GROMACS .gro file of N, CA, C and O in nm:
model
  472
    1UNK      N    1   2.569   3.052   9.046
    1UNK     CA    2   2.426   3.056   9.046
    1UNK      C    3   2.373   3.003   9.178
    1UNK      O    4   2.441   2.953   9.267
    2UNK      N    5   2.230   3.023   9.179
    2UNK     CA    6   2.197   2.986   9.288
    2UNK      C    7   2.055   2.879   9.306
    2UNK      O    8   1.943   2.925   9.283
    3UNK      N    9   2.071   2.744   9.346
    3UNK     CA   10   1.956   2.662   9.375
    3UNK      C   11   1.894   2.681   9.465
    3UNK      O   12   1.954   2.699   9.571
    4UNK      N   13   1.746   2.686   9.461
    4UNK     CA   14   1.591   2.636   9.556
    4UNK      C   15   1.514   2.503   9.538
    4UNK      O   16   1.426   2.470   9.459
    5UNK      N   17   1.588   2.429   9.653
    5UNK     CA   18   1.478   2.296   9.614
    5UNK      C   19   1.390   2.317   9.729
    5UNK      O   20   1.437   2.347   9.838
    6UNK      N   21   1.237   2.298   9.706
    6UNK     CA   22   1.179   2.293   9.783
    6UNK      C   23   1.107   2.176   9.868
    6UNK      O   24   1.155   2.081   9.805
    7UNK      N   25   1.030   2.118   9.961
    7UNK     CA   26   0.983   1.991   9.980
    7UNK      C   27   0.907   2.023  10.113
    7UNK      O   28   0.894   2.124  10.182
    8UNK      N   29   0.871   1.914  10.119
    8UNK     CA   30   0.740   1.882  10.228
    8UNK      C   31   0.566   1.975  10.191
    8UNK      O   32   0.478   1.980  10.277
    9UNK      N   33   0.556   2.018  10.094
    9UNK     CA   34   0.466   1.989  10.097
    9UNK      C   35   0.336   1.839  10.030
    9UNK      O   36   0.386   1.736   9.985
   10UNK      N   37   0.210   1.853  10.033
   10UNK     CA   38   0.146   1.727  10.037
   10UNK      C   39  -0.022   1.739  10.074
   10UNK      O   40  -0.068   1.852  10.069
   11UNK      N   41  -0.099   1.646  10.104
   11UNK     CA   42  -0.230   1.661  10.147
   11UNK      C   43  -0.269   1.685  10.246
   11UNK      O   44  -0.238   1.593  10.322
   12UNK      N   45  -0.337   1.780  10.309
   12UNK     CA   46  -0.344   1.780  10.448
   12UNK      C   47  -0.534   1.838  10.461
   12UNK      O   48  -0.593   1.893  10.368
   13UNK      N   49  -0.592   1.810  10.586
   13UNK     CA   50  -0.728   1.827  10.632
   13UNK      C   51  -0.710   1.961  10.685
   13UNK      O   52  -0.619   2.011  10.751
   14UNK      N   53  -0.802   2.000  10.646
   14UNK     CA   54  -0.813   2.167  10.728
   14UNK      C   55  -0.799   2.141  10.866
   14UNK      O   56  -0.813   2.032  10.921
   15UNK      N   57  -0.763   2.274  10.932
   15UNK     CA   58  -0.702   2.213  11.065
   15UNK      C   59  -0.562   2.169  11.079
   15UNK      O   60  -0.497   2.190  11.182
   16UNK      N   61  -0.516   2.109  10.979
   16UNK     CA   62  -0.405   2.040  10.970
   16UNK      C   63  -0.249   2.137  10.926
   16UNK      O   64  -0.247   2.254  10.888
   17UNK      N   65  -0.160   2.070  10.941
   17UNK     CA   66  -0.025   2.146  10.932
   17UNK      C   67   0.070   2.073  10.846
   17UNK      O   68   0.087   1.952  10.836
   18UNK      N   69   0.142   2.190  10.773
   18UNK     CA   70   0.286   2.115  10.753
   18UNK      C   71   0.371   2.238  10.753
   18UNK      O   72   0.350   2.358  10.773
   19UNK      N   73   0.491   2.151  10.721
   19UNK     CA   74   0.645   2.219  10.687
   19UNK      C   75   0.710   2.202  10.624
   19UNK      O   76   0.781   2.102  10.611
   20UNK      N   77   0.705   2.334  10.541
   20UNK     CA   78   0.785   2.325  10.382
   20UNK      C   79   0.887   2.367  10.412
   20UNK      O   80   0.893   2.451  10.503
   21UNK      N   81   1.000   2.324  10.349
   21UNK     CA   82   1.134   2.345  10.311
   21UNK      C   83   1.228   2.413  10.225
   21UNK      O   84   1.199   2.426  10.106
   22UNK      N   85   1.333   2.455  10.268
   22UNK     CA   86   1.372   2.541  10.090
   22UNK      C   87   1.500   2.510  10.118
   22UNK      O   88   1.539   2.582  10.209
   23UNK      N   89   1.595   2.424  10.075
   23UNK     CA   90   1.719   2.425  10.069
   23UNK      C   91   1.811   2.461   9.953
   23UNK      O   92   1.803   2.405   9.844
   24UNK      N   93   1.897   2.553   9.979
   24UNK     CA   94   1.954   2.672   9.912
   24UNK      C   95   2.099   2.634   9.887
   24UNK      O   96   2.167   2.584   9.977
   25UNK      N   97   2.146   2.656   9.767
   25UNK     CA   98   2.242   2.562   9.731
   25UNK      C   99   2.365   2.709   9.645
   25UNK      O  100   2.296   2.804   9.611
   26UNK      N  101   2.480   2.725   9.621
   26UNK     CA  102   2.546   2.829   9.561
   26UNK      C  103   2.598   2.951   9.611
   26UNK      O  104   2.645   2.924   9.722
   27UNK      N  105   2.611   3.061   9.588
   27UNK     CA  106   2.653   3.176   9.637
   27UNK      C  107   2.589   3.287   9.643
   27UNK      O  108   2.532   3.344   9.550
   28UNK      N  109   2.599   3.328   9.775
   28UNK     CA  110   2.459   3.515   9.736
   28UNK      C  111   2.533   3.559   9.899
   28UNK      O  112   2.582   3.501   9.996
   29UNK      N  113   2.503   3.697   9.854
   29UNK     CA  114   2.548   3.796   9.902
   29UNK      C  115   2.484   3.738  10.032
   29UNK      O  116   2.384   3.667  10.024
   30UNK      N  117   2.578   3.787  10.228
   30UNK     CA  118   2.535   3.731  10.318
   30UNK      C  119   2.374   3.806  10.353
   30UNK      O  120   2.283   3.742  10.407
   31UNK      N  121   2.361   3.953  10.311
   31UNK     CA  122   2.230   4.022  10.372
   31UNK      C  123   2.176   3.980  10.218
   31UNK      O  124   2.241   3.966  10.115
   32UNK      N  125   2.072   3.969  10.235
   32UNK     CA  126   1.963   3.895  10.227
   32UNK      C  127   1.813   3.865  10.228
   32UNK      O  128   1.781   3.833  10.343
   33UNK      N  129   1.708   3.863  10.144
   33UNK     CA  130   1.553   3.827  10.186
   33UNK      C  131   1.512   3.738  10.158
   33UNK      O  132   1.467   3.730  10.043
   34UNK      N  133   1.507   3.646  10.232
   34UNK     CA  134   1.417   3.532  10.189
   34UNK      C  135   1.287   3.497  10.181
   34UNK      O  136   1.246   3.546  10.286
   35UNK      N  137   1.169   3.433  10.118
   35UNK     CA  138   1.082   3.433  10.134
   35UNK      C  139   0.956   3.300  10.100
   35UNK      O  140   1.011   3.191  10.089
   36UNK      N  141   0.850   3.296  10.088
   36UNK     CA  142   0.729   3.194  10.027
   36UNK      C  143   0.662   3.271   9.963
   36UNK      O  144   0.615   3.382   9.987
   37UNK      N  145   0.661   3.197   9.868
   37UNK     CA  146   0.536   3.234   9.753
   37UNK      C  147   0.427   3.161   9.713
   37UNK      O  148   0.471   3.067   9.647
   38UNK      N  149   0.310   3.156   9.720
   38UNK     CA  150   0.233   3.091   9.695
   38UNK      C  151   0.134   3.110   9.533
   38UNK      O  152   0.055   3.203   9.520
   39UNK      N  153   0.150   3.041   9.460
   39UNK     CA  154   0.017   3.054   9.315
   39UNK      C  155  -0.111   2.945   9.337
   39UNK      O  156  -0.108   2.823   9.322
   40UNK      N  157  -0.236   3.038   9.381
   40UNK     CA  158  -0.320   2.936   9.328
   40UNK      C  159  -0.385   2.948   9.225
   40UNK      O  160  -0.376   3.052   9.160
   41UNK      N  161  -0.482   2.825   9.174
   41UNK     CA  162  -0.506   2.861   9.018
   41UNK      C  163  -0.663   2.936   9.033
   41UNK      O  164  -0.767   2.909   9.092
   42UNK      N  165  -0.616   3.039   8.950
   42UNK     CA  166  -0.688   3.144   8.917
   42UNK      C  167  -0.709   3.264   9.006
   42UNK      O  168  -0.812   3.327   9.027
   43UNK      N  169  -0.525   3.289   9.078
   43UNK     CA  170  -0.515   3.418   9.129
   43UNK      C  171  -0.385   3.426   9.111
   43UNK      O  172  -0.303   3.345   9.067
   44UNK      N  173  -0.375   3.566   9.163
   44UNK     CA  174  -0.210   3.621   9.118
   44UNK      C  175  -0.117   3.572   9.227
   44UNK      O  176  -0.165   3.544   9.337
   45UNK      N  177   0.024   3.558   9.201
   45UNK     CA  178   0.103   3.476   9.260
   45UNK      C  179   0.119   3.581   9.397
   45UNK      O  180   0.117   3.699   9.364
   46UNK      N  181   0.133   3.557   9.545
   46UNK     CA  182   0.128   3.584   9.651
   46UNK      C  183   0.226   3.608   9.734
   46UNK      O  184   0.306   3.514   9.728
   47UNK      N  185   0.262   3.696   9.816
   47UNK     CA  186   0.385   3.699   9.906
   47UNK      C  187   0.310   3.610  10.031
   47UNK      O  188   0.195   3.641  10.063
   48UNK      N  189   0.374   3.504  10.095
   48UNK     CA  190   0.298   3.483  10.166
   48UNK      C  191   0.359   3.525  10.335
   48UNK      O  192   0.297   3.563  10.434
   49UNK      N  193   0.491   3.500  10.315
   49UNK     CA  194   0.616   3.547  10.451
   49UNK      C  195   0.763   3.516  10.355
   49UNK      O  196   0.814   3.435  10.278
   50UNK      N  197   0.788   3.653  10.426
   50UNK     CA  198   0.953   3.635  10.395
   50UNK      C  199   1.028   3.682  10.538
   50UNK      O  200   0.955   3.732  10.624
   51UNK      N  201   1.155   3.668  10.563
   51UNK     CA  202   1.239   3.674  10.640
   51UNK      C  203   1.389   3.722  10.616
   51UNK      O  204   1.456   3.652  10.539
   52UNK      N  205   1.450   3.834  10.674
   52UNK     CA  206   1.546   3.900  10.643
   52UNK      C  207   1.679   3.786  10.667
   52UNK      O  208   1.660   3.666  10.683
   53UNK      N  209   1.789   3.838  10.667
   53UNK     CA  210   1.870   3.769  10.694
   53UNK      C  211   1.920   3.800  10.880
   53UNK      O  212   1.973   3.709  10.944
   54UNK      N  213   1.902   3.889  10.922
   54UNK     CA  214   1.901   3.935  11.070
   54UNK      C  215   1.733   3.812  11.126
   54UNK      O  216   1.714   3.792  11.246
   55UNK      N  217   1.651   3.758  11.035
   55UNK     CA  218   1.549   3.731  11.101
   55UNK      C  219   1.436   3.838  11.164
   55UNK      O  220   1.368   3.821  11.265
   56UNK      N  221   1.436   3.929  11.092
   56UNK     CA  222   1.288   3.997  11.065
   56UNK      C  223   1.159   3.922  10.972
   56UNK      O  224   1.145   3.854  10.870
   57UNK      N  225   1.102   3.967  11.048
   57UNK     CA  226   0.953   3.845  10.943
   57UNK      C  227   0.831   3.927  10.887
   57UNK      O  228   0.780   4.017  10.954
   58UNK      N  229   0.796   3.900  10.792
   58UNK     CA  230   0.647   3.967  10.712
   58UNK      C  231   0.562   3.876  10.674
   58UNK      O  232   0.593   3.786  10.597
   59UNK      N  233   0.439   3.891  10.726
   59UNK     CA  234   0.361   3.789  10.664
   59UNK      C  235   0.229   3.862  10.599
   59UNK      O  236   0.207   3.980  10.627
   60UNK      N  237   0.161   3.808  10.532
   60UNK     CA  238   0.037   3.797  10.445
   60UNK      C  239  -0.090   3.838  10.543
   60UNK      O  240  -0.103   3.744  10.622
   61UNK      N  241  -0.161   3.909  10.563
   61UNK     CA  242  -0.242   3.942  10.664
   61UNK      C  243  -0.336   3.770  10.646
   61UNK      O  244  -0.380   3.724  10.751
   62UNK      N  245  -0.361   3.685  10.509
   62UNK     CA  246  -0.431   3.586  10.528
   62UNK      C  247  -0.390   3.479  10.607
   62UNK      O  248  -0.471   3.390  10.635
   63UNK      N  249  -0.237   3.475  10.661
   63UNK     CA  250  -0.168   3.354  10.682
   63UNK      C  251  -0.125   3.392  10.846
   63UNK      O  252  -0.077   3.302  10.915
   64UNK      N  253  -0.146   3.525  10.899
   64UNK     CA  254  -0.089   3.594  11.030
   64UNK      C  255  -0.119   3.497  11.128
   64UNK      O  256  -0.224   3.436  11.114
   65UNK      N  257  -0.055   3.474  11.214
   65UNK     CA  258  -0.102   3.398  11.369
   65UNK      C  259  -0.164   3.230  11.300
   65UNK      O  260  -0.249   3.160  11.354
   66UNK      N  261  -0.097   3.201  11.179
   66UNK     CA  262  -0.112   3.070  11.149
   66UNK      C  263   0.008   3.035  11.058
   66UNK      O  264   0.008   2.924  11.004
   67UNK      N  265   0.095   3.107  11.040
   67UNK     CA  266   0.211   3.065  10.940
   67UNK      C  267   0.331   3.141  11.023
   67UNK      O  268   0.319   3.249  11.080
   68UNK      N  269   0.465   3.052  11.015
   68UNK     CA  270   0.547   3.099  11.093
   68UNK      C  271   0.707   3.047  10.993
   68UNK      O  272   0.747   2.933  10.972
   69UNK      N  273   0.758   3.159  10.956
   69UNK     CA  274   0.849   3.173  10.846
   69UNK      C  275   1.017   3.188  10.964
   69UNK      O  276   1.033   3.267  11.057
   70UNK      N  277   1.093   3.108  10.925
   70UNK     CA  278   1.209   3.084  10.968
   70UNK      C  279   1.338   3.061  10.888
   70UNK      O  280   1.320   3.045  10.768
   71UNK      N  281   1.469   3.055  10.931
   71UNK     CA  282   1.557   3.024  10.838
   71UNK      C  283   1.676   3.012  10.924
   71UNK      O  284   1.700   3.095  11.011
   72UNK      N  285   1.799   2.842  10.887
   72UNK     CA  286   1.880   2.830  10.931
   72UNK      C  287   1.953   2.863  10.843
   72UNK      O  288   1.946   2.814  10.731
   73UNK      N  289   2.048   2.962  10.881
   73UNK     CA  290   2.197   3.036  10.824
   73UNK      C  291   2.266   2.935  10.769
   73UNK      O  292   2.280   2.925  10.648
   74UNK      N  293   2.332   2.821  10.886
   74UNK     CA  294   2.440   2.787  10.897
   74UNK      C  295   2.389   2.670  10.790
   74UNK      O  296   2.479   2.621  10.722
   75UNK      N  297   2.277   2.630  10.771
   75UNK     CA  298   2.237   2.514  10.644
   75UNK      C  299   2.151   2.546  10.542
   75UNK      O  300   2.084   2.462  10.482
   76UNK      N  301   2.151   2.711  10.511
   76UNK     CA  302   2.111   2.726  10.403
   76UNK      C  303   1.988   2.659  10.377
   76UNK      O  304   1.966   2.603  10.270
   77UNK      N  305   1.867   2.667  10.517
   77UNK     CA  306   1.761   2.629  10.476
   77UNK      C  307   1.673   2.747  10.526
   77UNK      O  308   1.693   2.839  10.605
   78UNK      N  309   1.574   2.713  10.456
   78UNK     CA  310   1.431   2.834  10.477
   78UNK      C  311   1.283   2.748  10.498
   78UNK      O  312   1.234   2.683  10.406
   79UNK      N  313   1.212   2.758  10.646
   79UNK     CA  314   1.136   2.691  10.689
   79UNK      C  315   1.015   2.788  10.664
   79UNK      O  316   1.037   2.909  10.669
   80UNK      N  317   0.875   2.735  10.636
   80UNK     CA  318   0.725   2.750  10.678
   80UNK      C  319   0.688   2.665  10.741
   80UNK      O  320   0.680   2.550  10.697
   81UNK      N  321   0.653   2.700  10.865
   81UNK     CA  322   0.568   2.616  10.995
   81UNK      C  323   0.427   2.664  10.906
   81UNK      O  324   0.414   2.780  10.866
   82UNK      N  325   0.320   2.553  10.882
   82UNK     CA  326   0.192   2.588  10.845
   82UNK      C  327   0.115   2.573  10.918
   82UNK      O  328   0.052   2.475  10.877
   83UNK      N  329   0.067   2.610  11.020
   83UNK     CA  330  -0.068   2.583  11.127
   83UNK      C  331  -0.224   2.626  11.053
   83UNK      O  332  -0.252   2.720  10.979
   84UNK      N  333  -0.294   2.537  11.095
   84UNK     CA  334  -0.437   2.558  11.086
   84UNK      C  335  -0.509   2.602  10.959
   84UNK      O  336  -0.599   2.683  10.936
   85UNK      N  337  -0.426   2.506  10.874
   85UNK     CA  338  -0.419   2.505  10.724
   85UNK      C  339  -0.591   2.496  10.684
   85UNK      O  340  -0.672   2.414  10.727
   86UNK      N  341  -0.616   2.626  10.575
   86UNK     CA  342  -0.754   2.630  10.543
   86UNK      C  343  -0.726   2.555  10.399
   86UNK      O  344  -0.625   2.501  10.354
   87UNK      N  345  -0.871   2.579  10.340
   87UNK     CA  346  -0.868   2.501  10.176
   87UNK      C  347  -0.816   2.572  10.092
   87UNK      O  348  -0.778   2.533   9.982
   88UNK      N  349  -0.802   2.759  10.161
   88UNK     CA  350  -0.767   2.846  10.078
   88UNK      C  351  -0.620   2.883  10.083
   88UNK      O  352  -0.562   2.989  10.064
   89UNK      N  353  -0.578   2.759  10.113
   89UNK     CA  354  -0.385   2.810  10.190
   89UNK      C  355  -0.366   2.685  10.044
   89UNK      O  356  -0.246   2.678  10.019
   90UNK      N  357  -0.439   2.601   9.960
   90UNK     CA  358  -0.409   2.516   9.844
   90UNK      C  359  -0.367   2.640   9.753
   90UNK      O  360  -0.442   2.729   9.711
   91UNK      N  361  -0.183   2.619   9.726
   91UNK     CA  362  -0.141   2.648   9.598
   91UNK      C  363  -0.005   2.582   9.609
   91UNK      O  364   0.046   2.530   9.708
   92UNK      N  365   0.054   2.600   9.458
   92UNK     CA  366   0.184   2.585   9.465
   92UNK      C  367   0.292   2.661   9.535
   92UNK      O  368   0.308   2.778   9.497
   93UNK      N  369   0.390   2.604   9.655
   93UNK     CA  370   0.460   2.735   9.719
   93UNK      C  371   0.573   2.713   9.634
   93UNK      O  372   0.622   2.617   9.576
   94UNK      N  373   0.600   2.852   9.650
   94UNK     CA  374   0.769   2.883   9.619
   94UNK      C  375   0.860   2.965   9.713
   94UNK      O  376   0.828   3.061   9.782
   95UNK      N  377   0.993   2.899   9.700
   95UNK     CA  378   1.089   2.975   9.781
   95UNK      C  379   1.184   3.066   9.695
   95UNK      O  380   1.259   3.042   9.601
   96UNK      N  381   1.154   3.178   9.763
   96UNK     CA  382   1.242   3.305   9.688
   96UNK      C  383   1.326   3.317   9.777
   96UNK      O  384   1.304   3.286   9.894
   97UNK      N  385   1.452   3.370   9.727
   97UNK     CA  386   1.624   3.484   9.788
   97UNK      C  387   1.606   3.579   9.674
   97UNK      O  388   1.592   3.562   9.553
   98UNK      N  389   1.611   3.707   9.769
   98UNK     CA  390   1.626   3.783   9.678
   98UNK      C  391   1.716   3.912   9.754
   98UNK      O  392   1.702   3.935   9.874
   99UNK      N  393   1.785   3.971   9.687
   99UNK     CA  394   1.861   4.099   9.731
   99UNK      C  395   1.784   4.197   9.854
   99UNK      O  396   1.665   4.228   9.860
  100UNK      N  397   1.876   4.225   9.931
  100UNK     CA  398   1.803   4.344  10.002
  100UNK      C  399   1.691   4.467   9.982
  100UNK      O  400   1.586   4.511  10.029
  101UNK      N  401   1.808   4.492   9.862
  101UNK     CA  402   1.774   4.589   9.745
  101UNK      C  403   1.710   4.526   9.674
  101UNK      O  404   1.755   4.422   9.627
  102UNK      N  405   1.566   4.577   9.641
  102UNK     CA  406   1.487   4.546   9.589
  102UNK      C  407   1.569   4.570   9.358
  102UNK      O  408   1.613   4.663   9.290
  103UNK      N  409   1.547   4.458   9.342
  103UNK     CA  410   1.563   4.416   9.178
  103UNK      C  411   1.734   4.395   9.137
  103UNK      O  412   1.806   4.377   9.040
  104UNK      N  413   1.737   4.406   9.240
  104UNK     CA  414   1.938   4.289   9.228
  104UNK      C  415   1.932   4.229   9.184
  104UNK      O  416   1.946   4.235   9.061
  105UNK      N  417   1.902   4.110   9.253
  105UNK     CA  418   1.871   3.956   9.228
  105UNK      C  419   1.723   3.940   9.242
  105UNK      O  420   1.642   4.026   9.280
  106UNK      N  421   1.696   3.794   9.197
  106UNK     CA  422   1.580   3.739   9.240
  106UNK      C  423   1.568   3.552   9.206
  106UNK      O  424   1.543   3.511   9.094
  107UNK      N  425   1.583   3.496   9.279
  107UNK     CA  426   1.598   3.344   9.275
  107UNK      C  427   1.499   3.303   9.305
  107UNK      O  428   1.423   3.370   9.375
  108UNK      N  429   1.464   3.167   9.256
  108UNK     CA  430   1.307   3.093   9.259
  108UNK      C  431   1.348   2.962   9.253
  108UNK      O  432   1.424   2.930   9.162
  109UNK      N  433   1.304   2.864   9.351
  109UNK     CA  434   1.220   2.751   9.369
  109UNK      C  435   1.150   2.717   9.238
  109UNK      O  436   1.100   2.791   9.154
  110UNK      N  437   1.162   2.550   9.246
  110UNK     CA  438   1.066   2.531   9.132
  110UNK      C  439   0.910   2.471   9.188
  110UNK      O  440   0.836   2.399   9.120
  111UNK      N  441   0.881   2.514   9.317
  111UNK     CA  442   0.739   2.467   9.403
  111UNK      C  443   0.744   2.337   9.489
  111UNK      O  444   0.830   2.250   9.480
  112UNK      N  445   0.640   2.338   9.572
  112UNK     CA  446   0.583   2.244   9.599
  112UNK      C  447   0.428   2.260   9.602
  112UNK      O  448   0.380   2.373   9.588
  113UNK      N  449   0.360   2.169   9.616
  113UNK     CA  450   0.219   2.174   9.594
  113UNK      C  451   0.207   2.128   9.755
  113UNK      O  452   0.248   2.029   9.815
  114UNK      N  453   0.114   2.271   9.805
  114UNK     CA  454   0.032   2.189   9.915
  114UNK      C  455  -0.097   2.182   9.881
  114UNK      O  456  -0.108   2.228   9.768
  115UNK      N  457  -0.173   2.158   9.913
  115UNK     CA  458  -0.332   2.080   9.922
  115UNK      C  459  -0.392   2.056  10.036
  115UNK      O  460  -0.349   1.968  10.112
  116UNK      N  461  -0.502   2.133  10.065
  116UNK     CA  462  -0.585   2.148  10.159
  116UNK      C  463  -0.693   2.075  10.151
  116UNK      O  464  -0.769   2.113  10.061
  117UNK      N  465  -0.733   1.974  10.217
  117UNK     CA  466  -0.883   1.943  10.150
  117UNK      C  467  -0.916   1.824  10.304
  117UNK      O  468  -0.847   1.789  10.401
  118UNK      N  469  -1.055   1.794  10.256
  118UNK     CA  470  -1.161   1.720  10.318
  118UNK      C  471  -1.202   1.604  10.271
  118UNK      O  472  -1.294   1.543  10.328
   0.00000   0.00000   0.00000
């Protein structure tokens, strides 16, 4: 099987930044998609950036030129750089792996909460 712990997120001022974490624990095929998910309450759960295993990147047209999605191979971690964090970037994130092929697999994080506020 396969673990997602996630961490660093927390409170932050608009304007403000963080960097969430996803450390990935078990066995999965080397190609690969990794990704963030975001739920806030009272909308549908969000792609926000994912990243191939070659390091191709997709992001969320809301998060573009302010969120920057990464991933170290060799430690099985999966980074979000958060820049210029609005009130509307507040939800729970999650870190997904999921198959190339779309409905193989699909692995989940159990969140972190970031929080945007003033």
């Amino acid at each position: 099987q396969v673990q997602l712990v996630e961490s660093g997120g927390g409170l932050v001022q608009p304007g403000g930044s963080l960097r969430l974490s996803c450390a990935a624990s078990g066995t999965w095929p080397r190609i690969n998609v990794m990704g963030w998910y975001r739920l806030a309450p009272g909308k549908e759960r969000e792609l926000v950036a994912d990243i191939t295993w070659g390091g191709g990147t997709s992001y969320a047209e809301s998060v573009k030129g302010r969120f920057i999605i990464s991933r170290d191979n060799a430690k099985n971690t999966l980074y979000l750089q958060m820049n210029s964090l609005k009130p509307e970037d507040t939800a729970v994130y999650y870190c997904n792996l999921r198959s190339a092929y779309t409905g193989v697999y699909d692995y989940w994080g159990q969140g972190t909460q970031v929080t945007v506020s003033s």
